[in-house]
PDB file of C-alpha atoms and ligand atoms in Angstrom:
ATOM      1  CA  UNK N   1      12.508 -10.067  38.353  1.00  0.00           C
ATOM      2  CA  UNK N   2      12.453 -13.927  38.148  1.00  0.00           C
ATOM      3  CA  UNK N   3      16.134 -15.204  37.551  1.00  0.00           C
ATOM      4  CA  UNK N   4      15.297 -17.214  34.907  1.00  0.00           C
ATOM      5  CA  UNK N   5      13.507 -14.260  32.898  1.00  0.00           C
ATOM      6  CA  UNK N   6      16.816 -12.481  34.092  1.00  0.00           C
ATOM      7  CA  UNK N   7      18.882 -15.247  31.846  1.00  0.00           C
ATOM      8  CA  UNK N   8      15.990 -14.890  29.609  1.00  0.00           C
ATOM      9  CA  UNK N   9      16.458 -11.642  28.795  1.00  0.00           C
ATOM     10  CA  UNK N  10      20.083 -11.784  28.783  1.00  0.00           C
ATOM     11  CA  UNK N  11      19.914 -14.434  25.445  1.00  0.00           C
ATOM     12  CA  UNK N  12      21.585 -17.146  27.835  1.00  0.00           C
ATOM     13  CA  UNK N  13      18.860 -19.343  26.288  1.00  0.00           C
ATOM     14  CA  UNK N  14      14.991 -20.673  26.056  1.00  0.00           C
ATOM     15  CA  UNK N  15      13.323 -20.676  29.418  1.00  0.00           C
ATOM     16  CA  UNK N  16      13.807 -24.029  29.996  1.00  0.00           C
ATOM     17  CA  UNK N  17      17.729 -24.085  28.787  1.00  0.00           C
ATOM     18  CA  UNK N  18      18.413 -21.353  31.270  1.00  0.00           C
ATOM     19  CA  UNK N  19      16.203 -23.404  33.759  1.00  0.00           C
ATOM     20  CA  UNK N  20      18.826 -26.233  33.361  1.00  0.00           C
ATOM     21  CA  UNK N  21      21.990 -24.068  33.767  1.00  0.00           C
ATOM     22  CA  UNK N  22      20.187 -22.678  37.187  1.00  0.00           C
ATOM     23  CA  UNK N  23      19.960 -26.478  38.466  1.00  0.00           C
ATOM     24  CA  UNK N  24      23.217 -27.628  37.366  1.00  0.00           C
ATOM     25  CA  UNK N  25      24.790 -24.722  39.518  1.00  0.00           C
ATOM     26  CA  UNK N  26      26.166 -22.559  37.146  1.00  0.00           C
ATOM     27  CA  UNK N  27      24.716 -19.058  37.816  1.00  0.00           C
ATOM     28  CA  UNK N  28      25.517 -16.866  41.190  1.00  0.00           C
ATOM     29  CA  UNK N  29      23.868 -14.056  42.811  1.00  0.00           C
ATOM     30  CA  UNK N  30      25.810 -11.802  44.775  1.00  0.00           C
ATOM     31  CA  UNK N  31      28.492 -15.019  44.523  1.00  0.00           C
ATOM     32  CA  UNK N  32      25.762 -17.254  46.071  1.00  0.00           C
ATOM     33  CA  UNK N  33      24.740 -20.207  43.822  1.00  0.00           C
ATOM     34  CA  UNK N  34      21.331 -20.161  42.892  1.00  0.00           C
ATOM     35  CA  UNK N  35      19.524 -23.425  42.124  1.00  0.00           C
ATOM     36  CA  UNK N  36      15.817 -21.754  41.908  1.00  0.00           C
ATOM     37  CA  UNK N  37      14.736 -20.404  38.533  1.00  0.00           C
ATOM     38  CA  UNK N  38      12.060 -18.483  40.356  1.00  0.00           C
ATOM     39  CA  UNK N  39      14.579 -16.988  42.780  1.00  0.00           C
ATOM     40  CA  UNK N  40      13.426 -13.057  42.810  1.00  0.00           C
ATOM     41  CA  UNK N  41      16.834 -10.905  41.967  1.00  0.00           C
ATOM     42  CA  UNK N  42      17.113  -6.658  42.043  1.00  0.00           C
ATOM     43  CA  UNK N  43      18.709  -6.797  38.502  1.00  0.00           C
ATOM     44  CA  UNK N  44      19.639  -3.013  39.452  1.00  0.00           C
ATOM     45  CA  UNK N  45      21.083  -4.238  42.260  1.00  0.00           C
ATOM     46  CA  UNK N  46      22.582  -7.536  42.708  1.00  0.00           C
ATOM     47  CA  UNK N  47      25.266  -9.156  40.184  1.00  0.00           C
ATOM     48  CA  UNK N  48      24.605 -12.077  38.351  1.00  0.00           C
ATOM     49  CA  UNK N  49      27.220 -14.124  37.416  1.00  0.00           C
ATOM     50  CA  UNK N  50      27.329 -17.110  34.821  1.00  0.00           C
ATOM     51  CA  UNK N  51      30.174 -19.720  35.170  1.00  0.00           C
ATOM     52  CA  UNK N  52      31.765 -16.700  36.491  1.00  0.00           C
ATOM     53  CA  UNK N  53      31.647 -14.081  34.346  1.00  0.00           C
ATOM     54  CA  UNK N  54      29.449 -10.905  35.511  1.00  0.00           C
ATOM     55  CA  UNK N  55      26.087 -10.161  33.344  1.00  0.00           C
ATOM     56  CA  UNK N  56      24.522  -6.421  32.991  1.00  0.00           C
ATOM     57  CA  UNK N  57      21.116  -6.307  32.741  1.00  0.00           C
ATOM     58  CA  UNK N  58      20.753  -4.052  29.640  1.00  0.00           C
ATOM     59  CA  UNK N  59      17.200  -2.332  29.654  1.00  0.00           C
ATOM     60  CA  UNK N  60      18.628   1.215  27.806  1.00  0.00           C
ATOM     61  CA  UNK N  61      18.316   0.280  23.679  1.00  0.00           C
ATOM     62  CA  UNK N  62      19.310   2.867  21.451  1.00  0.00           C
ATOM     63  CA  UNK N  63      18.646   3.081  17.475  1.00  0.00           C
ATOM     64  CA  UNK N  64      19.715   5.094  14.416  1.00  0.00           C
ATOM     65  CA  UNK N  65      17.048   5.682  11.946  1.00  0.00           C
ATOM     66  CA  UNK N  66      17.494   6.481   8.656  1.00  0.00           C
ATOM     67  CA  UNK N  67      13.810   8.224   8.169  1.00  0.00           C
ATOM     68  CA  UNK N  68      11.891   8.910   5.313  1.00  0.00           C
ATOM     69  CA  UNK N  69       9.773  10.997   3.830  1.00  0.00           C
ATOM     70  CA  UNK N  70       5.885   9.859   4.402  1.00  0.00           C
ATOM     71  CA  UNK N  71       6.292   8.590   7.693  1.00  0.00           C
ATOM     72  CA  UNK N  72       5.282  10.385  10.623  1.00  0.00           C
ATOM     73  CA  UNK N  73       7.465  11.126  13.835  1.00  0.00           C
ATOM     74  CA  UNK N  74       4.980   9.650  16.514  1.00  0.00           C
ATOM     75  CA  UNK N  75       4.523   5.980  18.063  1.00  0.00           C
ATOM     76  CA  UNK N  76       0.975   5.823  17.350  1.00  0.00           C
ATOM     77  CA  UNK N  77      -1.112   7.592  14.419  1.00  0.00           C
ATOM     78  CA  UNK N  78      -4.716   6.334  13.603  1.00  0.00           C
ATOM     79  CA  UNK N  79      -4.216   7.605   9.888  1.00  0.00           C
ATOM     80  CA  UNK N  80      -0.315   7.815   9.032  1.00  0.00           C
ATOM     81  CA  UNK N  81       2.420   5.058   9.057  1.00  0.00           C
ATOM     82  CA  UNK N  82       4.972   6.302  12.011  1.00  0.00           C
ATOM     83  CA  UNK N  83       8.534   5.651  12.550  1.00  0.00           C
ATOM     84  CA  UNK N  84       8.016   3.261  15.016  1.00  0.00           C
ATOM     85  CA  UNK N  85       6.600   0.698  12.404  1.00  0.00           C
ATOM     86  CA  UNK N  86       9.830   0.763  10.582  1.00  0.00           C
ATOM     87  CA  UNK N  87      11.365  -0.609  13.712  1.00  0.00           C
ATOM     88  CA  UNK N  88       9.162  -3.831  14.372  1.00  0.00           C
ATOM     89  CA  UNK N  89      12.008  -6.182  15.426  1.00  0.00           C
ATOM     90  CA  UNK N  90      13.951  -3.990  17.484  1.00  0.00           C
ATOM     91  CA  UNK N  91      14.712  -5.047  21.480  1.00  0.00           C
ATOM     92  CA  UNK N  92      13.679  -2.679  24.080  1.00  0.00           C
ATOM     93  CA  UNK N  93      10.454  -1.633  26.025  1.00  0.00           C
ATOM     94  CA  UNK N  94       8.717   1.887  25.277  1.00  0.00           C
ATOM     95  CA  UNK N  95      10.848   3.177  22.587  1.00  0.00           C
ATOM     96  CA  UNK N  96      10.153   6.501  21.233  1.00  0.00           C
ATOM     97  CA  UNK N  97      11.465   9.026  18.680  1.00  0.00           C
ATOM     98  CA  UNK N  98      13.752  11.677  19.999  1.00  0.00           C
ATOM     99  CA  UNK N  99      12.577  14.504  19.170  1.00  0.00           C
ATOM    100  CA  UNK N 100      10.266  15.428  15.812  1.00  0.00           C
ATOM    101  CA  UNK N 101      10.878  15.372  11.918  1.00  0.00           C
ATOM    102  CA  UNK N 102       8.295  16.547   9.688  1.00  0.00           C
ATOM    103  CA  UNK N 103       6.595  14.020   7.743  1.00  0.00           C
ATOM    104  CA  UNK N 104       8.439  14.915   4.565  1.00  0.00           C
ATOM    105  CA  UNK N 105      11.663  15.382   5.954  1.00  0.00           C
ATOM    106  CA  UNK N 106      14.359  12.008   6.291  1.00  0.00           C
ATOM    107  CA  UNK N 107      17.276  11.987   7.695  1.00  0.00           C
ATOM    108  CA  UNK N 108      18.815  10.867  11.403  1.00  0.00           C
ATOM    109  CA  UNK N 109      16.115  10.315  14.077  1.00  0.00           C
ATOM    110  CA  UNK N 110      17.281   8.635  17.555  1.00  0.00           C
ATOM    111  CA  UNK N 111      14.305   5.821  18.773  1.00  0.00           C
ATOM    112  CA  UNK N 112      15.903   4.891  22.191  1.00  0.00           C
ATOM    113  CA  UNK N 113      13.940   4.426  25.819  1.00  0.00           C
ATOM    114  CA  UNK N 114      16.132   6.296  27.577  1.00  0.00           C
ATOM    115  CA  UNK N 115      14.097   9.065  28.760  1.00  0.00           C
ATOM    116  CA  UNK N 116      17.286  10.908  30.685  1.00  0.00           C
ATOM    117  CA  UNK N 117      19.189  11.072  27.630  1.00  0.00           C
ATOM    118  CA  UNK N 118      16.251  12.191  25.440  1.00  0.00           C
ATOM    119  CA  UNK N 119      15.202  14.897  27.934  1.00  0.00           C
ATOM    120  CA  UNK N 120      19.155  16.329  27.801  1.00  0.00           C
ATOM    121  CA  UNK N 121      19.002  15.850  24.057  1.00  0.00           C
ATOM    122  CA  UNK N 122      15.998  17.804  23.430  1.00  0.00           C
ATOM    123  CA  UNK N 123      16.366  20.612  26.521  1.00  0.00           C
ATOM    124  CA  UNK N 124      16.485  24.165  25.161  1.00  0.00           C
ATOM    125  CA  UNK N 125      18.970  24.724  27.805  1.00  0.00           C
ATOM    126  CA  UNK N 126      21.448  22.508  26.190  1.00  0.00           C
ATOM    127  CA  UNK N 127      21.609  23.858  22.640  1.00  0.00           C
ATOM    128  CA  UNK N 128      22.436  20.873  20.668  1.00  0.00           C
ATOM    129  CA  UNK N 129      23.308  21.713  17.293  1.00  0.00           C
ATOM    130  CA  UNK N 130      21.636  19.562  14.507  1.00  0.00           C
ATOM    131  CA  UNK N 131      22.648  20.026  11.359  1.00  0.00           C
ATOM    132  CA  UNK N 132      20.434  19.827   8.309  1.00  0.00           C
ATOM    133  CA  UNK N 133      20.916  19.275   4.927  1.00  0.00           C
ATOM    134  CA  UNK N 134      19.093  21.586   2.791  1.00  0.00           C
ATOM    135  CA  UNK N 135      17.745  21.670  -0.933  1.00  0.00           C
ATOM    136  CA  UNK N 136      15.883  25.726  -1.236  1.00  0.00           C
ATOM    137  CA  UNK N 137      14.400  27.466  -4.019  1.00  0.00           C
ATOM    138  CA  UNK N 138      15.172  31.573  -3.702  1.00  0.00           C
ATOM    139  CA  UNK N 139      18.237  33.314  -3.854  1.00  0.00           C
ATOM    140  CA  UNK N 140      21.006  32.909  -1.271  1.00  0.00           C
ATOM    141  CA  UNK N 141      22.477  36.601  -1.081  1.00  0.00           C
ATOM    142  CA  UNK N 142      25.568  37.416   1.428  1.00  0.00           C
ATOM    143  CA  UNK N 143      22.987  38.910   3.713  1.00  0.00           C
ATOM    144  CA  UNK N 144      20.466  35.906   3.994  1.00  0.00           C
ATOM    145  CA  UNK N 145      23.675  34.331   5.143  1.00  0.00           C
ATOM    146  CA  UNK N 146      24.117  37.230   7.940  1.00  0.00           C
ATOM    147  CA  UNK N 147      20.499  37.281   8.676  1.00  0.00           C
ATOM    148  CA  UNK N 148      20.441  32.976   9.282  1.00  0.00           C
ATOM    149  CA  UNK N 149      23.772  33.307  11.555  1.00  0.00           C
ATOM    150  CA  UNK N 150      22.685  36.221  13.688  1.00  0.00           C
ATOM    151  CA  UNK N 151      18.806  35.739  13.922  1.00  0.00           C
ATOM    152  CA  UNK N 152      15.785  35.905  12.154  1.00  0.00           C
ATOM    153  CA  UNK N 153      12.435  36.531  12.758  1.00  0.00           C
ATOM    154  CA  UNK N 154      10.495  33.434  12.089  1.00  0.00           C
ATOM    155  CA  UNK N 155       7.296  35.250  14.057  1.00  0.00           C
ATOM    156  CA  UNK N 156       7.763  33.913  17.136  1.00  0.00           C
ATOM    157  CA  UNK N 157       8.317  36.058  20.429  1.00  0.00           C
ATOM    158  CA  UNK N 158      12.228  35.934  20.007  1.00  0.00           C
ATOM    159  CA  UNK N 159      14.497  35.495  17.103  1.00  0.00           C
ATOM    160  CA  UNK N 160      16.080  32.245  16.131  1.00  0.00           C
ATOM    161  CA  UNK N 161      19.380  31.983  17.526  1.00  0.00           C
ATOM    162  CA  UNK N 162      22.489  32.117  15.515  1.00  0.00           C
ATOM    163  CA  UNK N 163      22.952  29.557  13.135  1.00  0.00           C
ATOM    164  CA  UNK N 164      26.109  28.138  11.279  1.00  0.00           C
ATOM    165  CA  UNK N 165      25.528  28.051   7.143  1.00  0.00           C
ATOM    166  CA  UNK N 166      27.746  25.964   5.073  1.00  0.00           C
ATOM    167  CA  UNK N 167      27.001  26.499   0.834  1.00  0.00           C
ATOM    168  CA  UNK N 168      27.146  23.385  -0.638  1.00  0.00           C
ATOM    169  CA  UNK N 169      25.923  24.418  -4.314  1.00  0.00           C
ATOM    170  CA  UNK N 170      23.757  27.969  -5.444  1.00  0.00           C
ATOM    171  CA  UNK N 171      22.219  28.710  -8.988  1.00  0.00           C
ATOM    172  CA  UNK N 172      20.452  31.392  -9.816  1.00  0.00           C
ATOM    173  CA  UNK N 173      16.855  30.734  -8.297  1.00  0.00           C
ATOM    174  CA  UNK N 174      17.966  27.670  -6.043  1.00  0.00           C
ATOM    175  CA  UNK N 175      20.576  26.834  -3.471  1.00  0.00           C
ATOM    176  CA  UNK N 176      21.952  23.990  -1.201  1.00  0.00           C
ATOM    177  CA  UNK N 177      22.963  24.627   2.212  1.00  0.00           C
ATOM    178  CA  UNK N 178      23.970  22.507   5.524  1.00  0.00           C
ATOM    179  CA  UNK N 179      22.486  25.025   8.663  1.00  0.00           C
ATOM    180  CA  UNK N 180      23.452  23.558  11.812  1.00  0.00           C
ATOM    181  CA  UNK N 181      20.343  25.238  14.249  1.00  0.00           C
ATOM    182  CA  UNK N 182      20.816  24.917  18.468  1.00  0.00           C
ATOM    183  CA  UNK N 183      17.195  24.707  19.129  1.00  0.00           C
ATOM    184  CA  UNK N 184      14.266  22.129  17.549  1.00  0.00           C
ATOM    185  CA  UNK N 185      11.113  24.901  16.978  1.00  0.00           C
ATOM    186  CA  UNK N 186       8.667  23.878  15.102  1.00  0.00           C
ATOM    187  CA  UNK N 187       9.123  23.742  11.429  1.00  0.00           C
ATOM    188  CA  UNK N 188      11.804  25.500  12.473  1.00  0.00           C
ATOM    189  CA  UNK N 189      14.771  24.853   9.314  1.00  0.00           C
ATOM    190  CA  UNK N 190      11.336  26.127   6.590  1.00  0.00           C
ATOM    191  CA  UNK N 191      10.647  28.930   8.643  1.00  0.00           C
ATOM    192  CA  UNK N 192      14.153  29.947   8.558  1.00  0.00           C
ATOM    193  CA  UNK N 193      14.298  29.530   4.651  1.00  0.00           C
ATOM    194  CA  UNK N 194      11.448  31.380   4.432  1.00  0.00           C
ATOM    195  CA  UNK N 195      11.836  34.429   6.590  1.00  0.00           C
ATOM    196  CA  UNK N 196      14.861  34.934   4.119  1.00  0.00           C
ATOM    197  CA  UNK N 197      12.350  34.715   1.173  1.00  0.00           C
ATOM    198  CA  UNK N 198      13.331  31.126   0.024  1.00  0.00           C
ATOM    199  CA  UNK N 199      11.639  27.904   0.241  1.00  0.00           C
ATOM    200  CA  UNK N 200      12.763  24.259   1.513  1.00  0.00           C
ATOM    201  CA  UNK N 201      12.032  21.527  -1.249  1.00  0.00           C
ATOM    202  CA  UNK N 202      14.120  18.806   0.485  1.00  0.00           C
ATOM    203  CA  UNK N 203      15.069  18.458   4.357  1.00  0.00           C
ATOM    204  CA  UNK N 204      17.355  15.836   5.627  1.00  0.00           C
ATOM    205  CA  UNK N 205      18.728  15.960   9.010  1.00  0.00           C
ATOM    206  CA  UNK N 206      22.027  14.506   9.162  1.00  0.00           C
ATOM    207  CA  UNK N 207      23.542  15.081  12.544  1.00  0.00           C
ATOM    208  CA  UNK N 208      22.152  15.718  15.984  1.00  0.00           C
ATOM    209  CA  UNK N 209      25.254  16.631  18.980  1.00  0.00           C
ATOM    210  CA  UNK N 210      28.234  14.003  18.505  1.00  0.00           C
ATOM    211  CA  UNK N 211      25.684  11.328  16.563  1.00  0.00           C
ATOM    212  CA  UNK N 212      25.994  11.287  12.621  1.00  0.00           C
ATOM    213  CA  UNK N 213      23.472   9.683  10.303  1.00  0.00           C
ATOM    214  CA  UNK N 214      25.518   6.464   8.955  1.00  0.00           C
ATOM    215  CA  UNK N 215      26.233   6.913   5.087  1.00  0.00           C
ATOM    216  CA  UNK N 216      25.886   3.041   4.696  1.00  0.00           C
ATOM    217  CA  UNK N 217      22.427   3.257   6.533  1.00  0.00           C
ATOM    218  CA  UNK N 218      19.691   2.361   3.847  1.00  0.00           C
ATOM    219  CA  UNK N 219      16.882   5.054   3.663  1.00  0.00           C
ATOM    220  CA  UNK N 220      14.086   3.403   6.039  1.00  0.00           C
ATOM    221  CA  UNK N 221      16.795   1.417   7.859  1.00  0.00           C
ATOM    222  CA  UNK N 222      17.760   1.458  11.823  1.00  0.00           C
ATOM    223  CA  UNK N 223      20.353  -0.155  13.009  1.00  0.00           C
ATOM    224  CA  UNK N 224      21.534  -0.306  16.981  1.00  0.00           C
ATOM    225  CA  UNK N 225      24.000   2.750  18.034  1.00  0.00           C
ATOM    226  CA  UNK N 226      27.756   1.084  18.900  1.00  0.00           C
ATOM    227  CA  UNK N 227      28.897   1.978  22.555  1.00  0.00           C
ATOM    228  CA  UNK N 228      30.997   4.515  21.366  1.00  0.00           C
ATOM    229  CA  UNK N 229      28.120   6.495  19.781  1.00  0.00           C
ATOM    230  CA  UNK N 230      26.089   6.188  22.789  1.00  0.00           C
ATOM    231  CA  UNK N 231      28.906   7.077  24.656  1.00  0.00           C
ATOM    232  CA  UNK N 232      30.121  10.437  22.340  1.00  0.00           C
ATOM    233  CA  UNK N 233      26.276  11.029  22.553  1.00  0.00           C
ATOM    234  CA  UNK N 234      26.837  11.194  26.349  1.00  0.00           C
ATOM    235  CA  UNK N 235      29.195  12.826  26.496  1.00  0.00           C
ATOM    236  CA  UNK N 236      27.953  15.888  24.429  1.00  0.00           C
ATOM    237  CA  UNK N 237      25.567  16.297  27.293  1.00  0.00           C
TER     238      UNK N 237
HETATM  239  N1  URA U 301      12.887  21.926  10.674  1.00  0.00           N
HETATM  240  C1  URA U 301      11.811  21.758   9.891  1.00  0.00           C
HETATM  241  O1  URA U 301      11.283  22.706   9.332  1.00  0.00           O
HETATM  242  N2  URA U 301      11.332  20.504   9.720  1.00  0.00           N
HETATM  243  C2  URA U 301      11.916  19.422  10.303  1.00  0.00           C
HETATM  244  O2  URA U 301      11.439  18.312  10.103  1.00  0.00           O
HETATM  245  C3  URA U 301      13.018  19.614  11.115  1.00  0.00           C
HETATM  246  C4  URA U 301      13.493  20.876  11.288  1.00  0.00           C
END
């Protein structure tokens, strides 16, 4: 890369302002001054340094996503709006969704470009629990509860594995529950409501490993992960 696409890049200003700092002197490589804007730098490799101070080259961009229903979880569609068209001003080449929502369901979806992290994230090897947040018609008997946290038989070759319920409200012929599944089948949450004779009439996923969807986070929204939720995200791995 160019070192003044480097600066660039880095928000150190427009081409020509960083093409100004380069001539005055005021940017190292590998604690060399560099007076060339087209001087050719490993920005993996070598450090960059402006009046002194070091400068990462950040190419990893990671976003919450408050999704919503009506979108669907894909960077391109030739008929449906996707995800990625609620994100039009975020930084960062190649972003994708991590991972799949249902076009009706909202809730927490990652959009990063790190393909590492996704690939962890979404390995059935790993089991990370996401927990959903969900609105059923049906009954909600002692055993459904049993049946969700031990297994059920959503037709595929093996059983879902166990699965943590928490009640949040039940009436008579509807119920709200937060399951917290360790795999990402698909359809996998309606399946599960309806191999126990229920059916899901809202889905919202609100946590996926150590990342929470933020409260304050406006339906439709995204807003850049903080180090320390890319790092807790990490470290779940
Ligand atoms: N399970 C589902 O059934 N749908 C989703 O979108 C996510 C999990």
């Amino acid at each position: 890369m160019r070192l003044d696409k480097f600066l660039c890049d880095m928000q150190l200003g427009t081409r020509s302002q960083v093409r100004e700092i380069i001539k005055k002197g005021l940017v190292s490589v590998n604690e060399t001054i560099v007076r060339h804007p087209d001087f050719k730098l490993d920005e993996g490799k070598d450090t960059v340094t402006y009046m002194g101070n070091a400068l990462t080259y950040k190419t990893l961009y990671y976003y919450m996503l408050h999704k919503p229903s009506g979108v669907v979880t894909a960077t391109k569609d030739n008929h449906e709006p996707t995800v990625m068209e609620l994100l039009p001003d975020a930084e960062g080449k190649d972003l994708f969704p991590v991972g799949r929502l249902d076009k009706d369901t909202e809730g927490l979806l990652l959009i990063t470009n790190d393909g590492d992290l996704a690939h962890k994230l979404l390995s059935p090897r790993k089991h990370v629990p996401k927990t959903y947040y969900v609105e059923c018609n049906g009954e909600l008997s002692k055993d459904s509860i049993v049946q969700l946290e031990s297994g059920v038989d959503i037709g595929d070759a093996e059983l879902t594995l166990p699965a943590k319920v928490k009640r949040i409200s039940q009436s008579e012929h509807s119920y709200t529950i937060e399951l917290t599944i360790v795999e990402g089948r698909f359809h996998q949450v309606k399946r599960m409501i309806q191999a126990i004779g229920g059916t899901v009439n809202y889905l919202k996923r609100v946590s996926m490993g150590n990342l929470s969807l933020d409260a304050a986070l406006p339906k439709g929204s995204y807003r850049p992960l903080t180090e320390q939720e890319i790092f807790e995200l990490k470290q779940f791995l």
